[in-house]
Coordinates of C-alpha atoms and ligand atoms in Angstrom, one line a residue:
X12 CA 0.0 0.0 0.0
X13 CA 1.6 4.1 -1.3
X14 CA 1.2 5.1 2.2
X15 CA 2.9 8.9 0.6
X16 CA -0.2 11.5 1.5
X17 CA -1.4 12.7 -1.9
X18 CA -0.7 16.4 -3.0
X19 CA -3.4 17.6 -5.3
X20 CA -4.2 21.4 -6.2
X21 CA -6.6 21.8 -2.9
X22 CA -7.3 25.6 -3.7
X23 CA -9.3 24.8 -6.8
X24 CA -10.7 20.7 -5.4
X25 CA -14.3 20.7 -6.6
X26 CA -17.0 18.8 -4.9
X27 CA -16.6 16.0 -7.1
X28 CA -15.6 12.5 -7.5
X29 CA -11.8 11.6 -7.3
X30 CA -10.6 8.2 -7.9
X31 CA -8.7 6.9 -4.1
X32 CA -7.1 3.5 -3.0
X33 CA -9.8 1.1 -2.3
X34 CA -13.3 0.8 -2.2
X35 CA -15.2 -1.7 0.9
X36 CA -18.1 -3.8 -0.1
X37 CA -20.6 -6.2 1.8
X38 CA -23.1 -8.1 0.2
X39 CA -26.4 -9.6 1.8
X40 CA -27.3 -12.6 0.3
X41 CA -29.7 -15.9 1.7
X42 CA -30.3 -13.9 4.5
X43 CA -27.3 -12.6 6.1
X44 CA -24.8 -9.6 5.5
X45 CA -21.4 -11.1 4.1
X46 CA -17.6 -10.3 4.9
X47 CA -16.1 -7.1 4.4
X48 CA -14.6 -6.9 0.9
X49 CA -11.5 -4.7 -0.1
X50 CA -11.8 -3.9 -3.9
X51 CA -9.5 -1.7 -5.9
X52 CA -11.7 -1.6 -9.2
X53 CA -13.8 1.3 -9.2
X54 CA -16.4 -0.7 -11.2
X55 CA -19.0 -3.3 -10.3
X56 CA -21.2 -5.7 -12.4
X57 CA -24.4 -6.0 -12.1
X58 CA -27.8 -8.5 -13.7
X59 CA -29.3 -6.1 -16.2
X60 CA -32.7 -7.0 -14.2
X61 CA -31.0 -6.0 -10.9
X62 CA -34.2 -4.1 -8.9
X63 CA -31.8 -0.7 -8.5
X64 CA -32.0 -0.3 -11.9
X65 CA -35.6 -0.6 -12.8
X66 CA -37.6 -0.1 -9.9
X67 CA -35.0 2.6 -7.9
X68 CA -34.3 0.6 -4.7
X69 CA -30.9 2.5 -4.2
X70 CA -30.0 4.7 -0.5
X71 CA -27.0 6.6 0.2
X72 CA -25.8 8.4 2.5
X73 CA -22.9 11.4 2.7
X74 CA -20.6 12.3 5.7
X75 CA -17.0 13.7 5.6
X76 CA -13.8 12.8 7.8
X77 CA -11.7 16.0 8.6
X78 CA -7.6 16.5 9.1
X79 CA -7.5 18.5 12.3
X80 CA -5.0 20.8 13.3
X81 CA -3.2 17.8 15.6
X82 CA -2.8 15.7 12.5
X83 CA -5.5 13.5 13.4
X84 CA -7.8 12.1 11.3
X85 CA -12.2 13.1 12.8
X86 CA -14.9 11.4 11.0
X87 CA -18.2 13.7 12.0
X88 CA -21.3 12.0 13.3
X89 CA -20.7 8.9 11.5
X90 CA -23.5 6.8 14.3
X91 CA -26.1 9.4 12.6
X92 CA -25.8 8.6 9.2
X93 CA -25.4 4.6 10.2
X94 CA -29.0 5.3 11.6
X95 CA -30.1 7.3 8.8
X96 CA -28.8 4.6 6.1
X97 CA -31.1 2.0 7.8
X98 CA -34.4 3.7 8.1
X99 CA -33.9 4.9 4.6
X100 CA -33.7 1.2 3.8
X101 CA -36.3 0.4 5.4
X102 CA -38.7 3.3 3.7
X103 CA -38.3 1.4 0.3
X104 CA -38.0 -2.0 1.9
X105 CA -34.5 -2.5 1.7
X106 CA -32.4 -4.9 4.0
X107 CA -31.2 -2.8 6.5
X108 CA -27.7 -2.7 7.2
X109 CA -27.0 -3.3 11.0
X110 CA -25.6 0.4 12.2
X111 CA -22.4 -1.6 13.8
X112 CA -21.7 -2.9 10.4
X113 CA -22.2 0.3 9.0
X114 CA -19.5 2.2 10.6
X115 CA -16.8 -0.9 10.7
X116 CA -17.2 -0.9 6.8
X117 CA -16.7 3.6 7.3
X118 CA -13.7 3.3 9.7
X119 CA -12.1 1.0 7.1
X120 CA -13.0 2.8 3.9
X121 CA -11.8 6.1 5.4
X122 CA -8.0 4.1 7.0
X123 CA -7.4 2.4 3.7
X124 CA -7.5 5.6 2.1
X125 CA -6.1 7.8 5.0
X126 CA -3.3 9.1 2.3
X127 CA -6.4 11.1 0.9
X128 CA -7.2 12.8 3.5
X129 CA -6.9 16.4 2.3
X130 CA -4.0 18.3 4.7
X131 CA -5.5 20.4 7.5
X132 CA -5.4 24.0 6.6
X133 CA -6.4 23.2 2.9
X134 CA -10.1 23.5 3.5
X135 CA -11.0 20.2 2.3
X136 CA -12.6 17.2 3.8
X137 CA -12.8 13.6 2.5
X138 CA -15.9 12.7 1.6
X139 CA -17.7 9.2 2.4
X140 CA -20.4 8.3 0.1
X141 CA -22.4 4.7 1.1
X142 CA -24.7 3.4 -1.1
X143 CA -26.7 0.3 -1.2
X144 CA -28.6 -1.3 -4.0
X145 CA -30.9 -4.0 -4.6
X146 CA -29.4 -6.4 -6.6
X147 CA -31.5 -9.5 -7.3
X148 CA -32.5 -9.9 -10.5
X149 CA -36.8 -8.5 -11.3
X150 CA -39.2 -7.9 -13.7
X151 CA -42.2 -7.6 -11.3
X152 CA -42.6 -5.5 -8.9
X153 CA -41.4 -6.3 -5.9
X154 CA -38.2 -6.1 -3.5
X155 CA -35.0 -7.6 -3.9
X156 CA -33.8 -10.8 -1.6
X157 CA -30.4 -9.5 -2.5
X158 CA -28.1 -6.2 -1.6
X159 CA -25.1 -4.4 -1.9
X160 CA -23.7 -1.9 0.3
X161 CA -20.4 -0.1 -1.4
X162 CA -18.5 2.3 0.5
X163 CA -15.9 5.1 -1.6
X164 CA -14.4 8.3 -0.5
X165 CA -13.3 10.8 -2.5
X166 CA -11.2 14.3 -1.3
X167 CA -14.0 17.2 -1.7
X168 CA -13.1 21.4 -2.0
X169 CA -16.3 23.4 -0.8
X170 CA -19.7 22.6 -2.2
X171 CA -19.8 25.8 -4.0
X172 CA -17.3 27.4 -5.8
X173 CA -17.3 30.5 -3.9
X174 CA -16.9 29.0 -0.6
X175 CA -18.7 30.5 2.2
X176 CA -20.2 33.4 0.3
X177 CA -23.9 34.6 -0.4
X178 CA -25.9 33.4 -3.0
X179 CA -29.7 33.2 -4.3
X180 CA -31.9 30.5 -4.1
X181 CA -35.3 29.8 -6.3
X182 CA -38.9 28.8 -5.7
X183 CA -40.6 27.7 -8.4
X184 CA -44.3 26.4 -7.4
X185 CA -44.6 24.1 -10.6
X186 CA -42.1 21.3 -9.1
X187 CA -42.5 18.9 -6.1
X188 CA -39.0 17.1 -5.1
X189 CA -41.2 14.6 -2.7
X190 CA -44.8 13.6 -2.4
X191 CA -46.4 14.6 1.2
X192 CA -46.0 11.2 2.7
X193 CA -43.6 9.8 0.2
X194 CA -40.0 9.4 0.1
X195 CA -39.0 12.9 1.1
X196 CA -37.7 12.2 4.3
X197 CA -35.3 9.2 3.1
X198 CA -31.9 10.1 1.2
X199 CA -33.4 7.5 -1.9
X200 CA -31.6 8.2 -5.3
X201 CA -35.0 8.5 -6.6
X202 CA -35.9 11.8 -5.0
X203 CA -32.7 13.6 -6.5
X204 CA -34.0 12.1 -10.1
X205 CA -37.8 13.7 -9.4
X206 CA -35.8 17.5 -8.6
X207 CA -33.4 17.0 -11.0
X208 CA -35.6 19.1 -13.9
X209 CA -36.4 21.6 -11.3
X210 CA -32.2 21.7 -9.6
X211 CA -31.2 21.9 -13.6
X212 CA -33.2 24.7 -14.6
X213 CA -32.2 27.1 -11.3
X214 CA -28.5 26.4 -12.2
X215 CA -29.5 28.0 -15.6
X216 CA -31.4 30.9 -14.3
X217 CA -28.5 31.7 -11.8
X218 CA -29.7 30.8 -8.9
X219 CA -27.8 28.0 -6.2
X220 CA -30.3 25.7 -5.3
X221 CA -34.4 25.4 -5.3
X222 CA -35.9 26.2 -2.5
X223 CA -38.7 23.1 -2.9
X224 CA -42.5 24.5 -1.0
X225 CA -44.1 21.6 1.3
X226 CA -45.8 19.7 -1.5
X227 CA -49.2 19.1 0.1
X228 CA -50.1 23.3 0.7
X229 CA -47.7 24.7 -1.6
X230 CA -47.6 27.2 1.6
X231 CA -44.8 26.3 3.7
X232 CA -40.5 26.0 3.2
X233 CA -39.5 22.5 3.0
X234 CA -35.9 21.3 1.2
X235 CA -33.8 23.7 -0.3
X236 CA -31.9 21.7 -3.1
X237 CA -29.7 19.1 -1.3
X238 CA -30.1 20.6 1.8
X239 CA -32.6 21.9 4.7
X240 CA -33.2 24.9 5.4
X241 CA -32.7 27.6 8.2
X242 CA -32.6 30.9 9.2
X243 CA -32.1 33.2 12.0
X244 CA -35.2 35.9 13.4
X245 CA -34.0 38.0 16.2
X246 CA -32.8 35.3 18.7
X247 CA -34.4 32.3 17.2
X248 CA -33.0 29.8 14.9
X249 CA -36.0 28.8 12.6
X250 CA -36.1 25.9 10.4
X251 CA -38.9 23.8 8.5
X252 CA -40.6 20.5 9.9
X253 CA -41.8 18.9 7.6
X254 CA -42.2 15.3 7.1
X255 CA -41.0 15.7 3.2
X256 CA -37.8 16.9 4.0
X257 CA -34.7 14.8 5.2
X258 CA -33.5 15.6 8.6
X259 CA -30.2 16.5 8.1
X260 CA -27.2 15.9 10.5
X261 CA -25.4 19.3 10.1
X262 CA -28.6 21.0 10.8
X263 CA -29.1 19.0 13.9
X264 CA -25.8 19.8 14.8
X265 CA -26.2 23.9 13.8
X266 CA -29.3 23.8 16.1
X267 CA -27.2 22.2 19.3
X268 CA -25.1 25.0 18.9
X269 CA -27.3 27.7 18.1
X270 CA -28.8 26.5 21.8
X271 CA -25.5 26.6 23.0
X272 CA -25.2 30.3 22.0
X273 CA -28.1 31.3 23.5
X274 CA -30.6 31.2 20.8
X275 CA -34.0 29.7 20.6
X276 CA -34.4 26.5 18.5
X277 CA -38.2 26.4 16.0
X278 CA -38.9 23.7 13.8
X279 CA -42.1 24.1 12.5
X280 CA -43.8 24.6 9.4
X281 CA -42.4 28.3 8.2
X282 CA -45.2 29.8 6.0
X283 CA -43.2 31.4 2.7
X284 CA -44.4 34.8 3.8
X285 CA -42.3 34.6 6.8
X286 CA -39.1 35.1 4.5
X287 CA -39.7 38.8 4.7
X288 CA -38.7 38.6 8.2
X289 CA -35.7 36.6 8.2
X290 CA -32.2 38.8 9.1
X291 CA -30.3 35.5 7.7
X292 CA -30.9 32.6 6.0
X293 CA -28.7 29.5 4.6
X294 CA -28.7 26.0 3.5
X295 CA -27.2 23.4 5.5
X296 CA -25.8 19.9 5.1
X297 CA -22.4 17.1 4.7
X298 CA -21.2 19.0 1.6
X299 CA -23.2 22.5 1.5
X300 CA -22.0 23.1 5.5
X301 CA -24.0 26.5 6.0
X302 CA -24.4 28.2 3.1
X303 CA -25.8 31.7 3.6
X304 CA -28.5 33.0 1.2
X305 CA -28.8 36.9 0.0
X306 CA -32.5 36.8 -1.9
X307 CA -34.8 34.2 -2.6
X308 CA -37.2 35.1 -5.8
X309 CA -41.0 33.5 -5.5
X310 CA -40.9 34.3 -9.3
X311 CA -44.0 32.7 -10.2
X312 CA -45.4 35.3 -7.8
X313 CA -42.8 37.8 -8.7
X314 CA -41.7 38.4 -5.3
X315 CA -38.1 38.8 -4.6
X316 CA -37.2 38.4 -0.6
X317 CA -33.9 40.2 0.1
X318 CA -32.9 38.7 3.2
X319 CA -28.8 40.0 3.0
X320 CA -28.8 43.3 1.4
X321 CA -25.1 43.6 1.7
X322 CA -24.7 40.2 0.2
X323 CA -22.5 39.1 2.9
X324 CA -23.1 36.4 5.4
X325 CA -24.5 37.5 8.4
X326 CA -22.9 37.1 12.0
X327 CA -25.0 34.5 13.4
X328 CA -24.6 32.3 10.7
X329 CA -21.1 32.9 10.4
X330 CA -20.2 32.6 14.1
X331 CA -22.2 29.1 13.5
X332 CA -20.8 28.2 10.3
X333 CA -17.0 28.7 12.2
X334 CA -17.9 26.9 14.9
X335 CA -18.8 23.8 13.6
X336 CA -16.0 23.8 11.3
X337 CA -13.3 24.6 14.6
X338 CA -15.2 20.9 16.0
X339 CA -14.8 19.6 13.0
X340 CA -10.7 20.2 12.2
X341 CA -10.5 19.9 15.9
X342 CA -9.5 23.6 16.7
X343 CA -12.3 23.5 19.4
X344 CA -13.1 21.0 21.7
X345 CA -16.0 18.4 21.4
X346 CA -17.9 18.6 24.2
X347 CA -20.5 16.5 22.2
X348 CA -18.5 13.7 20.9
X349 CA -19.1 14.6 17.3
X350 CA -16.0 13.1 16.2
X351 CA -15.0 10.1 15.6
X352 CA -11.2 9.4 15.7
X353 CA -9.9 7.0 12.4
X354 CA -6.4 6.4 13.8
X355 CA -7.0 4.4 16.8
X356 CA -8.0 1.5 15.3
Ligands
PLP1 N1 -31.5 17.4 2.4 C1 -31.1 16.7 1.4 C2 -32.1 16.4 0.3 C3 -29.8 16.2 1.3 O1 -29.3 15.5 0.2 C4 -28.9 16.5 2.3 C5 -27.5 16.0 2.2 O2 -27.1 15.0 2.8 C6 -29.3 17.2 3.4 C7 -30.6 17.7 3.5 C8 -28.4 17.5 4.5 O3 -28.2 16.4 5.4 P1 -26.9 16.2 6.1 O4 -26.6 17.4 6.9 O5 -27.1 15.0 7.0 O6 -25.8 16.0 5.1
COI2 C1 -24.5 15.7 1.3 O1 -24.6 16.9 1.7 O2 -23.8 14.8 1.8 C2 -25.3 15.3 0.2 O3 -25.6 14.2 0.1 C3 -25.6 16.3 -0.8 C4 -25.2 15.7 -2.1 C5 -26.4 15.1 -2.8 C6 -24.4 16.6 -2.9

């Protein structure tokens, strides 16, 4: 194994895929999960009647492992996405991966490719991506017997090109990304595909991401892109609940310390309205982190909320946005446990 960290260009990394080491694999088959598998080939073969590829039964999940400023390697909230993986399994009745399982084949897909690990300092994270697949062969419609859960990592720059900078989002009512009591809340490949027309289309017109409406009322905020949504009104930290949206580990985090700054934590439905009296606003998740929003246009109405008039972050999202980045390349304690430590193993 080239144990020699790698030395890529770090101050122009996309979010994007970059081929590592190794990739882990586990397959479940006549009823039980297999062994781990170490693979170097960055393809796999599938039945052309596999049920992933015809009837969508595909989850994923995203988390990213951080370089902190002691050299050591921090996985962030890995036991949350373990969790996360499963029920989203189980919404489109997929074998659930046991959570132990889950983070064994993490921990290993993360060491094997420890060399990837972007330096600290560089503002780059690697980035985990599970996914798991139904695999047995179908024509009718039903779920597979047989699953595979594939774990690669690939070393990510910010989300957006601008880093943490301002930027619009878009509401356009024609679209839905989830149905009311359909997949919403699950991290399914599927509900990517169904905003994909709608994600596509904002890029176009400018704007970062779509800021989906709940898709029952067409009256409240629900997802924004691949992201939730919050924002900050006086001392309160306000954010959608919805049960179309998926709940997000960074905004759970955000909210902790948003409580541990002294600010009051609302989830609940946030009529579209209440935009006007946001002071800030952003997107959160894995690979968006908080991503503050200047304007959000309701153009179908042709309303345009101006929520940052200077265009710059504001100071409560900022103050957040820093310090969950300070736990996260370990320039702050963790009084939370957050993180995960890779080289102990
Ligand atoms: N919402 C959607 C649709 C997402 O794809 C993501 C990204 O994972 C999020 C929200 C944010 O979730 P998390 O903070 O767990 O990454
Ligand atoms: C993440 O934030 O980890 C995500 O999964 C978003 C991704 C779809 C770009």
């Amino acid at each position: 194994m080239n144990s020699d960290n790698v030395n890529l260009d770090w101050a122009s990394l996309p979010f994007g895929y970059h081929r590592t080491d190794y990739n882990v694999r586990c397959v479940y088959r006549n009823g039980e999960w297999g062994e781990i598998e170490v693979h170097t080939s960055e393809e796999i073969t599938l039945h052309m009647a596999a049920s992933c590829l015809h009837y969508g039964q595909e989850v994923f999940e995203g988390q990213k492992a951080f370089r902190g400023v002691d050299g050591r390697i921090r996985l962030f909230r890995i036991e949350e996405n373990a969790r996360r993986f499963a029920d989203s399994a189980r919404g489109i009745a997929m074998q659930p991966m046991p959570e132990e399982l889950f983070i064994k084949m993490a921990r290993m897909a993360i060491k094997l490719n420890e060399r990837w690990v972007p330096p600290y300092g560089s503002g780059c994270s690697l980035y985990l991506r599970p996914i798991e697949i139904g695999i047995t062969p179908r024509v009718g419609v039903s779920a597979a017997d047989e699953y595979v859960v594939i774990m690669f990592v690939t070393p990510v720059g910010a989300y957006f090109k601008n880093g943490f900078s301002t930027s619009k989002v878009v509401i356009y009512r024609e679209y839905d990304r989830a149905a009311p009591q359909g997949t919403g809340r699950w991290k399914v490949g599927g509900n990517y595909a169904g905003g994909m027309v709608a994600t596509m289309r904002a890029k176009k017109d400018g704007y970062s991401a779509v800021l989906f409406l709940d898709p029952k009322e067409k009256k409240y905020l629900d997802e924004c892109g691949p992201a939730n949504f919050f924002a900050i009104k006086g001392d309160a930290y306000v954010t959608p609940k919805s049960n179309s949206i998926l709940p997000s580990v960074t905004n759970k985090s955000l909210q902790q310390l948003a409580k541990d700054m002294g600010l009051r934590v609302e989830c609940r439905p946030v009529p579209v309205e209440e935009l006007a009296e946001f002071d800030e606003a952003a997107e959160c998740g894995t690979a968006a982190v908080a991503a503050p929003i200047s304007q959000v246009d309701d153009v179908d109405r042709g309303v345009s909320y101006v929520i940052a008039r200077d265009n710059k972050p504001g100071p409560v999202i900022t103050k957040l946005y820093k310090q969950l980045q300070a736990i996260q390349y370990g320039e702050s304690p963790d009084p939370y446990g957050w993180c995960t430590f890779i080289d102990n193993d």
